[in-house]
Short mmCIF file of C-alpha atoms and ligand atoms in Angstrom, two decimals:
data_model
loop_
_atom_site.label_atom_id
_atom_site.label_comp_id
_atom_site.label_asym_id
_atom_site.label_seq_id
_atom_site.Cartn_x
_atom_site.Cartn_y
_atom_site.Cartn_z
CA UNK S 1 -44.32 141.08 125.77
CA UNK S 2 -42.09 138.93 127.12
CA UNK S 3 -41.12 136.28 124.65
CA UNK S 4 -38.79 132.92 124.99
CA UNK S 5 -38.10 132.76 121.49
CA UNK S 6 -36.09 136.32 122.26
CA UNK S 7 -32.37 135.81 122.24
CA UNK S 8 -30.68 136.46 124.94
CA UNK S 9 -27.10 138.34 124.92
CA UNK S 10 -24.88 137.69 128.10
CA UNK S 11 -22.46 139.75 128.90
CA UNK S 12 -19.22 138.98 130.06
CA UNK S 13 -18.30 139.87 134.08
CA UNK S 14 -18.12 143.32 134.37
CA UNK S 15 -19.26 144.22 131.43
CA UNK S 16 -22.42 145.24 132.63
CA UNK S 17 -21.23 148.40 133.88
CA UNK S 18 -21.53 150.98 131.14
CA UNK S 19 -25.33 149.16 130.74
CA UNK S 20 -25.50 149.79 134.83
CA UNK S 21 -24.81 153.64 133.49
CA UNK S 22 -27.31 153.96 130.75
CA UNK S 23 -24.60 154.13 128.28
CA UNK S 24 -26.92 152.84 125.44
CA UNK S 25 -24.52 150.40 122.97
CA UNK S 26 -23.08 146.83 123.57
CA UNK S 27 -20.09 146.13 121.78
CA UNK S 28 -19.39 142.67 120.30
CA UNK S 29 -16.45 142.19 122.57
CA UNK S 30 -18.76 142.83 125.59
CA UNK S 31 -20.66 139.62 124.93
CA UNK S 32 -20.17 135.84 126.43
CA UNK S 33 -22.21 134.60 124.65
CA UNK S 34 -25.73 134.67 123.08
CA UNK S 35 -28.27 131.82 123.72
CA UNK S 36 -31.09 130.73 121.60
CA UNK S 37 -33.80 129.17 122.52
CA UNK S 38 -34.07 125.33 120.45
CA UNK S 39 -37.60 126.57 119.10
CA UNK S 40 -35.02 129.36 117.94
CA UNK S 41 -35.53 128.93 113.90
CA UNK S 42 -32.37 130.93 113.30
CA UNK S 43 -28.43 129.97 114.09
CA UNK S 44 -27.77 133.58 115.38
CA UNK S 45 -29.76 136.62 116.07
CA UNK S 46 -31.80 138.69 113.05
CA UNK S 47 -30.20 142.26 112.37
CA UNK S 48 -33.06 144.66 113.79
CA UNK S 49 -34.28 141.86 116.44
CA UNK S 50 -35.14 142.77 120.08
CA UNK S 51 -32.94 140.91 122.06
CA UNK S 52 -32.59 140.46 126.30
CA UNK S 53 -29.06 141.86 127.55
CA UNK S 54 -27.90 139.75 130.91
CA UNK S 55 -25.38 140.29 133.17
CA UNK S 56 -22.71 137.16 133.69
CA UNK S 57 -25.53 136.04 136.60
CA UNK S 58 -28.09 135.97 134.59
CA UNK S 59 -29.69 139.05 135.71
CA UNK S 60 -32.14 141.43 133.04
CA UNK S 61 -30.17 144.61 132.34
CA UNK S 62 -31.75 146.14 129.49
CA UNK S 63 -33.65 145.45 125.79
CA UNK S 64 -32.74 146.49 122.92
CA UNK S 65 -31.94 146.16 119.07
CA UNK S 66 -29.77 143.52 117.57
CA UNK S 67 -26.83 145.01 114.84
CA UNK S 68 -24.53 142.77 112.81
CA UNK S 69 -21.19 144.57 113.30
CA UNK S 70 -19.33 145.96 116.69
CA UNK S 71 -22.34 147.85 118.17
CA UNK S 72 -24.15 144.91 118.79
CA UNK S 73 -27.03 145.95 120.71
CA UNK S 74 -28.52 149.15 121.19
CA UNK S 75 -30.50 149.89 123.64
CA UNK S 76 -33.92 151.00 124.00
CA UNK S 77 -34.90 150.31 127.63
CA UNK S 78 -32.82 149.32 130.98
CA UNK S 79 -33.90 147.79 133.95
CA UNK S 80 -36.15 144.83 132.33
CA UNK S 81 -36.84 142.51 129.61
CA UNK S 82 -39.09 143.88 127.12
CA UNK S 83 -40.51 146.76 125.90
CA UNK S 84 -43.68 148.15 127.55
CA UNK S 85 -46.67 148.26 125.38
CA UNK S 86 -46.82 151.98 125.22
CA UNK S 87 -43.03 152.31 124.98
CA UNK S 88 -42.88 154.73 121.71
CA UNK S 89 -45.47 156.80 122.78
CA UNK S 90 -43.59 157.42 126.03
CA UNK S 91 -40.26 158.47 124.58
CA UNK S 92 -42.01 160.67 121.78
CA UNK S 93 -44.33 162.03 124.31
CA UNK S 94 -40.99 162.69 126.50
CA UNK S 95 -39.37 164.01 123.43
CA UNK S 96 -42.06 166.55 122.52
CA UNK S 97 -42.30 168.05 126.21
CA UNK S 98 -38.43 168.65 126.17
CA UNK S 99 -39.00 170.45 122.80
CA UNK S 100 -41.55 172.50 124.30
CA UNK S 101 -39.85 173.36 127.23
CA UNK S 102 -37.10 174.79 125.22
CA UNK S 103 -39.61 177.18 123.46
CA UNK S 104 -38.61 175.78 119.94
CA UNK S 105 -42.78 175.46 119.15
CA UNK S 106 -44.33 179.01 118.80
CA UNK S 107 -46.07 181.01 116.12
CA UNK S 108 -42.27 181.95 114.54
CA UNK S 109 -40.74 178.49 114.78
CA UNK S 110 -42.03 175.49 113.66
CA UNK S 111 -38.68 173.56 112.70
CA UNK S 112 -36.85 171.39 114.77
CA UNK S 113 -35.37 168.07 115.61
CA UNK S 114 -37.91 166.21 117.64
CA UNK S 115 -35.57 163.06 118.39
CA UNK S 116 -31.95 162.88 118.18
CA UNK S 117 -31.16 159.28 118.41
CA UNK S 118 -29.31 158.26 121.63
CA UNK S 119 -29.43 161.86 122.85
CA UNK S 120 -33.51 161.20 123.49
CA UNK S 121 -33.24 157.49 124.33
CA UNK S 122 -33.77 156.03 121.29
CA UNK S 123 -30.78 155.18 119.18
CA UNK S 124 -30.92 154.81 115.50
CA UNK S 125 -33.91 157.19 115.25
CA UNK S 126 -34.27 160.59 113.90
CA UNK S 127 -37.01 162.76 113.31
CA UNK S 128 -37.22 166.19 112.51
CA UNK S 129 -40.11 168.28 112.39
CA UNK S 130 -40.90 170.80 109.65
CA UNK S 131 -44.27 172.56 110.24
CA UNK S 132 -47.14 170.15 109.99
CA UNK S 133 -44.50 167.09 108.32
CA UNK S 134 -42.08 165.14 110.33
CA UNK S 135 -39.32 163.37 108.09
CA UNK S 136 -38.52 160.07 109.68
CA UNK S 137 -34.83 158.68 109.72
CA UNK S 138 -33.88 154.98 110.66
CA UNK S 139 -30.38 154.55 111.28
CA UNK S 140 -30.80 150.55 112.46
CA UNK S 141 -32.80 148.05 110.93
CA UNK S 142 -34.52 147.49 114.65
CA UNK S 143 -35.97 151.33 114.14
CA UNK S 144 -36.80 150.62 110.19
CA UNK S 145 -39.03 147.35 111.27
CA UNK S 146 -40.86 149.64 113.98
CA UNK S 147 -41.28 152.04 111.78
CA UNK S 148 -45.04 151.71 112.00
CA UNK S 149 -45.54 151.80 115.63
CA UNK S 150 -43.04 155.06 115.55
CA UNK S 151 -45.37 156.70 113.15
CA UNK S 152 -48.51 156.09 114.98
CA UNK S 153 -46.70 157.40 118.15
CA UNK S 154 -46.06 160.94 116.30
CA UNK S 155 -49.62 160.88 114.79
CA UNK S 156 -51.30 160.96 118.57
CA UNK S 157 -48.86 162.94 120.44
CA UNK S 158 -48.40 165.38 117.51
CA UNK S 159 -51.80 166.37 116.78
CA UNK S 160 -50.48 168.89 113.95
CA UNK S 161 -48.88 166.16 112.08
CA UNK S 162 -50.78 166.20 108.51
CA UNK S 163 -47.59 164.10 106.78
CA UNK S 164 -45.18 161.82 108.02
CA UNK S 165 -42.32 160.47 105.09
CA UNK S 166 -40.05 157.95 106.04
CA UNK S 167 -36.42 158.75 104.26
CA UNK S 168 -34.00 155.91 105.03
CA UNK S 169 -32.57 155.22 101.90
CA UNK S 170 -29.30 156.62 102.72
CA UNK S 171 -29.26 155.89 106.49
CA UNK S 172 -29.54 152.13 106.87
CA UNK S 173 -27.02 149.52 107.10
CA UNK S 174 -26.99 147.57 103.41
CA UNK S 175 -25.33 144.36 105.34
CA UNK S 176 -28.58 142.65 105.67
CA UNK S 177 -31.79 142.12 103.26
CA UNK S 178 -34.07 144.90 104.45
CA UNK S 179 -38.45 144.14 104.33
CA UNK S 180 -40.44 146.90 103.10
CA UNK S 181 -39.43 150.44 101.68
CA UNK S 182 -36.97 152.35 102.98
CA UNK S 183 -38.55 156.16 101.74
CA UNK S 184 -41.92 156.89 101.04
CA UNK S 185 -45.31 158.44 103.53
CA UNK S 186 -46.27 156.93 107.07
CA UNK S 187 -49.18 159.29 106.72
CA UNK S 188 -50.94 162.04 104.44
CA UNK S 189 -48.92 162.10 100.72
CA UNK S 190 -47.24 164.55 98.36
CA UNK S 191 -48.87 167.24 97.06
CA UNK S 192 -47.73 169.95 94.91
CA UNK S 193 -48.07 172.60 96.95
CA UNK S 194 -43.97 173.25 98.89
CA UNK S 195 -43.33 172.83 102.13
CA UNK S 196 -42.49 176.17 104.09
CA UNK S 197 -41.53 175.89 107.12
CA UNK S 198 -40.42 178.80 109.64
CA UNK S 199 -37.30 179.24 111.66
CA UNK S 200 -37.04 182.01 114.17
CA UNK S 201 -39.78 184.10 111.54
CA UNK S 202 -37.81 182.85 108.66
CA UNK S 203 -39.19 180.70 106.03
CA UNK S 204 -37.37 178.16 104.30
CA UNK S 205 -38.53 175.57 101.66
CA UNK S 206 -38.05 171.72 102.46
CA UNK S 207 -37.32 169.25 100.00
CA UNK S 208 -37.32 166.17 101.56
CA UNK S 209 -37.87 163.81 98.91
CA UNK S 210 -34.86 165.81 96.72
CA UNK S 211 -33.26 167.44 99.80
CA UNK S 212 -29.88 166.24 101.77
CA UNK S 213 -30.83 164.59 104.95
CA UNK S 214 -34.23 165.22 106.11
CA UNK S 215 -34.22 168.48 103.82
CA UNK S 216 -32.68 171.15 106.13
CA UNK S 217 -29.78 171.41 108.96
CA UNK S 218 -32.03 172.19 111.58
CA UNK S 219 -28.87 171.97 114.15
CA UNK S 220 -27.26 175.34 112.50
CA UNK S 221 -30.40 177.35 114.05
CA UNK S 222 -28.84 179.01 117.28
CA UNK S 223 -25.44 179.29 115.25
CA UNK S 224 -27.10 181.54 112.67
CA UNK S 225 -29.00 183.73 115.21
CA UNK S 226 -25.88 184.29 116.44
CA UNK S 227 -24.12 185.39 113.03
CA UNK S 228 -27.37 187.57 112.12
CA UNK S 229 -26.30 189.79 114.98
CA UNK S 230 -22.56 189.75 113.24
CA UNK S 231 -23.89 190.48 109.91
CA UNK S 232 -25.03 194.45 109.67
CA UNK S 233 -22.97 196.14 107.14
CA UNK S 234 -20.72 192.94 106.42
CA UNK S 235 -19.64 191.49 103.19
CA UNK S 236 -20.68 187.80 104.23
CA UNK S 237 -19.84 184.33 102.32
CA UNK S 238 -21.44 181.98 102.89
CA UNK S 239 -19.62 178.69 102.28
CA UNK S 240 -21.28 175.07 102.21
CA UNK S 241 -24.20 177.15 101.81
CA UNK S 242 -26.69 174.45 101.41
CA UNK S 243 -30.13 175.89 101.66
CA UNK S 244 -28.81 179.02 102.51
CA UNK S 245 -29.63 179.26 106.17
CA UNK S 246 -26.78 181.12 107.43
CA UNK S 247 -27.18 183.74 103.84
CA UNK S 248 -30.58 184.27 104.58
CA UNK S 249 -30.34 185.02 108.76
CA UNK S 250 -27.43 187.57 107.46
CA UNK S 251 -29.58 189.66 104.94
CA UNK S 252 -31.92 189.76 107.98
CA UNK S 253 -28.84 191.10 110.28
CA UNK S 254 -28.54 193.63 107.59
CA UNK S 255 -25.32 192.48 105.37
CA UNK S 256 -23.86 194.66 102.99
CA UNK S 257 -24.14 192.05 100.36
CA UNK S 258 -24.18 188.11 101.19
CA UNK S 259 -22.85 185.10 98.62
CA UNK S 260 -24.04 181.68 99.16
CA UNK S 261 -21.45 178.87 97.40
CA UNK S 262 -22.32 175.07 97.12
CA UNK S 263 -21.28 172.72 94.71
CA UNK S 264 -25.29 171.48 94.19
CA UNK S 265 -26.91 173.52 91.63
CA UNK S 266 -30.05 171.98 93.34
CA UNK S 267 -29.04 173.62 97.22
CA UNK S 268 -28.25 176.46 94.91
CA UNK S 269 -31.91 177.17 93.50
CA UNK S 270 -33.43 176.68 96.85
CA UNK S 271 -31.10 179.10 98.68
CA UNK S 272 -32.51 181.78 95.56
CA UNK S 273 -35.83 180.90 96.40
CA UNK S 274 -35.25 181.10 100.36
CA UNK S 275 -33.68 184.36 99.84
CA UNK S 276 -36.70 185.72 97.53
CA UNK S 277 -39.78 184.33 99.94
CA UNK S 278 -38.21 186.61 102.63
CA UNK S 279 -37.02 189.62 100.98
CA UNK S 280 -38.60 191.73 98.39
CA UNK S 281 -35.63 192.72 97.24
CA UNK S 282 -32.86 190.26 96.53
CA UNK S 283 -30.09 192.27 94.73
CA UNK S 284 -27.28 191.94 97.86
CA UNK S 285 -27.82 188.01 97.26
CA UNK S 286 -24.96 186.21 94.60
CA UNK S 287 -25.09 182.81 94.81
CA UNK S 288 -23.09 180.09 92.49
CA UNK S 289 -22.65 176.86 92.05
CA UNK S 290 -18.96 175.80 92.63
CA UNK S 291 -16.48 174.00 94.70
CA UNK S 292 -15.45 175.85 97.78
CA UNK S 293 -11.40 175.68 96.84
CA UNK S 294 -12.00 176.84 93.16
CA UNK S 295 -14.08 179.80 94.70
CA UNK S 296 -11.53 180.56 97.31
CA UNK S 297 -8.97 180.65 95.21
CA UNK S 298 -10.84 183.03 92.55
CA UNK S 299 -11.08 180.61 90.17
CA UNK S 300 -15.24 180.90 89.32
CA UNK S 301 -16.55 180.84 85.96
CA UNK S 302 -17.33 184.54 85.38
CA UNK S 303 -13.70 184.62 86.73
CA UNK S 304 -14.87 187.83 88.76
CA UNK S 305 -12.62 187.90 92.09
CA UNK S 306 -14.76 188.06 94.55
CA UNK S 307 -13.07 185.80 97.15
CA UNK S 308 -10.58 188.82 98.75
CA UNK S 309 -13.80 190.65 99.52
CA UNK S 310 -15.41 189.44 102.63
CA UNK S 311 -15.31 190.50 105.95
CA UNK S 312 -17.68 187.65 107.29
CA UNK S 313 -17.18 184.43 106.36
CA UNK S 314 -19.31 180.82 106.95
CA UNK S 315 -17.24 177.47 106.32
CA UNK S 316 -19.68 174.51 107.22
CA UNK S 317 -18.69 171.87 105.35
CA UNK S 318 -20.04 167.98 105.44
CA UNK S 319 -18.35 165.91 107.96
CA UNK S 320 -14.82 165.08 106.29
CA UNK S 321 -14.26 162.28 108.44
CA UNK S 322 -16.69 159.74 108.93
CA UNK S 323 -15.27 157.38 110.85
CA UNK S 324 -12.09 157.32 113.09
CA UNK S 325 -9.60 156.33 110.15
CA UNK S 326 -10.83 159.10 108.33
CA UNK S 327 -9.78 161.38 110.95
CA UNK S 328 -6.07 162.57 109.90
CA UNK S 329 -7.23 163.39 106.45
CA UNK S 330 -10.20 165.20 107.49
CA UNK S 331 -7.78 167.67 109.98
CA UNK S 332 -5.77 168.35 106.91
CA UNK S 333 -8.80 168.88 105.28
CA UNK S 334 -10.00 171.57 107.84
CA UNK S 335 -6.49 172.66 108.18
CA UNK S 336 -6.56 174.00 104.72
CA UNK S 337 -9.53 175.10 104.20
CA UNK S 338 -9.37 177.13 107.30
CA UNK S 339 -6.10 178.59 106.35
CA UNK S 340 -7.42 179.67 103.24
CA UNK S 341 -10.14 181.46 104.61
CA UNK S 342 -8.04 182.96 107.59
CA UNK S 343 -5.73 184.25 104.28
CA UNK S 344 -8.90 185.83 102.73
CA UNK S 345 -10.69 187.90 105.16
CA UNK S 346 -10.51 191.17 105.01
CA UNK S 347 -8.60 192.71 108.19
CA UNK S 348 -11.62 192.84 111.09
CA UNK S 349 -13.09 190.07 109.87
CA UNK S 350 -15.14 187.29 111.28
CA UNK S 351 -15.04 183.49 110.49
CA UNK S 352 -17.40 181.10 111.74
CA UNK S 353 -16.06 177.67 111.38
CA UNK S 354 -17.69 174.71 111.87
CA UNK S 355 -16.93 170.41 112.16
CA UNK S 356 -20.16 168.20 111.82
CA UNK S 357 -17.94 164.89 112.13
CA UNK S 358 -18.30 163.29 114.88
CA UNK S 359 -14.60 161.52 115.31
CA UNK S 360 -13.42 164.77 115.41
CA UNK S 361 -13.58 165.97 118.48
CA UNK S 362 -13.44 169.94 119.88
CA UNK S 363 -10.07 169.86 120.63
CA UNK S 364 -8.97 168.45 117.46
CA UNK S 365 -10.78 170.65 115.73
CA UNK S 366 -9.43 173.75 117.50
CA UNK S 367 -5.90 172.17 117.07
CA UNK S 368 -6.48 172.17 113.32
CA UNK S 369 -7.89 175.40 113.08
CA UNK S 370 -4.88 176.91 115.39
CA UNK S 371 -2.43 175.36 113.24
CA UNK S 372 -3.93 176.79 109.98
CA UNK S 373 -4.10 180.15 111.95
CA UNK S 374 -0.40 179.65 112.79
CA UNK S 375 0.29 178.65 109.49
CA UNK S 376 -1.01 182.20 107.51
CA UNK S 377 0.84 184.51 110.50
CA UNK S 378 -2.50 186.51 111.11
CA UNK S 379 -3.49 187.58 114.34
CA UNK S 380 -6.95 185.39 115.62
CA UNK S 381 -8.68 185.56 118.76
CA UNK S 382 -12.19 183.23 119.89
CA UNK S 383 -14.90 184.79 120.29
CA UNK S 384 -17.63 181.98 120.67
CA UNK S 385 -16.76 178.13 120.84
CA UNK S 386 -20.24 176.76 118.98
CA UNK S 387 -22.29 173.57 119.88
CA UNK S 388 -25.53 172.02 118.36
CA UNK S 389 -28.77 172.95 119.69
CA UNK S 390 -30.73 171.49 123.01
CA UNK S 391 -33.39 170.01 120.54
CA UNK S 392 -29.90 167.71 119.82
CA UNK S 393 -29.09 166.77 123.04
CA UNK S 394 -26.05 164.72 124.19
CA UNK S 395 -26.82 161.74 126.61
CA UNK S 396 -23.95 162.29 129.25
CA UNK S 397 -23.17 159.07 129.24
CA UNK S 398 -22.85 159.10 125.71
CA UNK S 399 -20.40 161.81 124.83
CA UNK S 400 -19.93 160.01 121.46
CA UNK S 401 -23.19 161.73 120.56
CA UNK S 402 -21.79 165.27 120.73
CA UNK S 403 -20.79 166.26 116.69
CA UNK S 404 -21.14 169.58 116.22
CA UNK S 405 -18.85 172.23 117.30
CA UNK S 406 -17.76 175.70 115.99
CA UNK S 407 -15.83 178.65 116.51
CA UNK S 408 -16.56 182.45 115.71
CA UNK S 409 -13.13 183.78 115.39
CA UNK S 410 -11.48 187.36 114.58
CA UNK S 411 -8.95 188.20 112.16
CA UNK S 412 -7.31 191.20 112.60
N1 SAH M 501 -24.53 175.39 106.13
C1 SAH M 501 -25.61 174.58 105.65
C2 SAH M 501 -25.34 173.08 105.73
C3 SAH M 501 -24.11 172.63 104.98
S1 SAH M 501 -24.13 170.94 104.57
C4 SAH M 501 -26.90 174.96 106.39
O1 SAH M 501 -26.86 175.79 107.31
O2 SAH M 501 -27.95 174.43 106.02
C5 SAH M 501 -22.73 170.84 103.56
C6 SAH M 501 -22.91 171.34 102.13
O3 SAH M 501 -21.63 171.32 101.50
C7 SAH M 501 -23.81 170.49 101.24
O4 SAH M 501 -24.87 171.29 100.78
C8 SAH M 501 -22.92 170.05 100.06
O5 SAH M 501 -23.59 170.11 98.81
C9 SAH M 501 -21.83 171.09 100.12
N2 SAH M 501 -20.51 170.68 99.55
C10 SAH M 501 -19.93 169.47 99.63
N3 SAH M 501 -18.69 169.51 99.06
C11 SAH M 501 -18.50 170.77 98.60
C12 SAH M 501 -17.44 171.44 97.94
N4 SAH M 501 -16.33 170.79 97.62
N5 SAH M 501 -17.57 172.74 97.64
C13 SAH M 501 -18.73 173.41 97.97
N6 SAH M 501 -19.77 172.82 98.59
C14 SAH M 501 -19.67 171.53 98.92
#
């Protein structure tokens, strides 16, 4: 509904352009100036507010969230001045008929990302599906106070939906006082029994209340098809295991033996239980609890040496840089870290390599990767440059929203 109480945001000449292109942020800099009605009982916009975006005219552009800081506005919907009344149900409805078309929903896959933020026209929101439970992520305070309408959205359009937990604790901006609770269950409740969801006829136990993110890296899933068919008589590590997705796609591919490292005891006892719901016999599975360095360079606490064994190696670390001044520390970081693992492998070997931070671009992670190549003297070719998944799409006029990218290289 149209409202006159709604601040509006004008934009400064010009500025309207990257709005014109669905690019879906205003930045603070962008804006002329913002005017409140006098009924207004604020001096300034509420974090999490809809708000009108003008151009310098006066015309409607676009609607969208209000945000303290430089993305001031994000947008939810160009082309007029408030949000139709069945506005979530159209973008989760959209959402869901992408996901289908990509095939992502049959009998041996029932995990996946539903919405990726910006990528699926609505930024700040993330929810990823794990058989009949969808964890919901807020990333703005504008998704956290619609968290209600999003929710009963998911419930109609999803009819398999039994649970829906909302897990923003970690995701939303602390700037502001926040109403209402930032975790707990939209719909259905916890129950003792776990959560197994399947991926590509694997099964995998979600932890969402315990779990990192929304429990599981759904975006890894065409990256580990991909190393399962790499995998047949290999001596894999698995680095950064977390819940061991990438371990538990190689013992599928037939691995020689496969070791799954994280420093989280917690990632560590769900990767043994992974590996033991799909295998009845688990005996080419080591896993440990230890930092990725200390393990690379032998040093693990039954101080076998297992490091200078592997023919396969996984290095998916968290994102070292997250945000842009982060960014020359986090190259060293990948710099050596590759290098170390380029020193490692056996001679034939294969190392996928991955960046989740999204200030570091694909080239600068190649460049970092080349230069720790460079730096150990051994020969490496590409064989596959890596991306995240089509259930993570990338609005084009958003490249900012691409974050994953890989390589599969070989070490001669
Ligand atoms: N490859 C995983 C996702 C990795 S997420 C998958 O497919 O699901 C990154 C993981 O790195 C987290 O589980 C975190 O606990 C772990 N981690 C962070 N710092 C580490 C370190 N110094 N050494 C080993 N693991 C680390």
């Amino acid at each position: 509904m149209t409202n006159n109480l709604q601040p509006i945001v004008i934009l400064k000449p010009h500025k309207e352009e990257s709005v014109l292109r669905f690019h879906p942020w205003v930045f603070s800099g962008a804006i002329a100036k913002i005017v409140l009605d006098r009924n207004y009982p604020y001096a300034e916009p509420q974090e999490g507010e809809l708000v009108k975006v003008v151009d310098s005219t006066g015309k409607n552009l676009a609607v969208g969230h209000w945000q303290v800081g430089s993305i001031a506005v994000r947008l939810l919907a160009f082309g007029t001045d408030t949000l139709p009344s069945d506005f979530w149900h159209r973008r989760i409805a959209a959402a869901w008929k992408l996901r289908q078309a990509l095939g992502l929903v049959r009998p041996d896959n029932n995990t996946f990302r539903l919405i990726h933020g910006e990528g699926d026209f609505l930024p700040g929101l993330v929810v990823d599906i794990y058989a009949d439970t969808a964890v919901v992520q807020a990333h703005s305070v504008g998704m956290h106070l619609h968290r209600y309408a999003i929710a009963k959205a998911l419930n109609d359009i999803l009819p398999h939906l039994n649970n829906i937990y909302y897990k923003s604790d970690d995701t939303l901006p602390f700037k502001a006082p926040i109403d209402g609770d930032k975790t707990g269950y939209l719909a259905g409740a916890q129950t003792d029994e776990p959560c197994w969801a399947t991926e590509n006829g694997l099964q995998f136990r979600i932890d969402w209340l315990q779990g990192q993110k929304t429990g599981f890296f759904v975006d890894q899933r065409e990256n580990r098809a991909l190393l399962e068919r790499y995998a047949q008589g290999r001596d894999v590590l698995n680095m950064f295991c977390y819940t061991g997705g990438f371990s538990v796609y190689a013992l599928r591919g037939g691995a020689k033996s496969v070791t799954s490292v994280d420093v989280s005891a917690k990632a560590i006892d769900l990767v043994n239980d992974n590996v033991e719901r799909n295998f009845s016999d688990s005996t080419g599975h080591f896993a440990y609890a230890a930092d990725a360095f200390d393990f690379l360079n032998g040093k693990i606490e039954n101080g076998e040496k297992t490091s200078d064994k592997y023919d396969l190696i996984i290095l998916d670390p968290p994102a070292f840089a997250k945000h842009r001044e982060a960014v020359p520390n986090a190259l060293r970081g990948y710099r050596r870290l590759n290098a170390k693992a380029i020193e490692k492998i056996k001679s034939g070997g294969i190392l996928f390599t991955f960046s989740c931070s999204q200030a570091v671009d694909k080239e600068m992670f190649r460049l970092a990767v080349f230069t720790a190549a460079a730096q150990v003297g051994r020969k490496v070719r590409i064989l596959h440059q890596l991306h995240q998944p089509a259930d993570h799409p990338v609005n084009i006029y958003h490249p900012e929203g691409e974050y994953l990218k890989g390589l599969v290289l070989y070490v001669e």
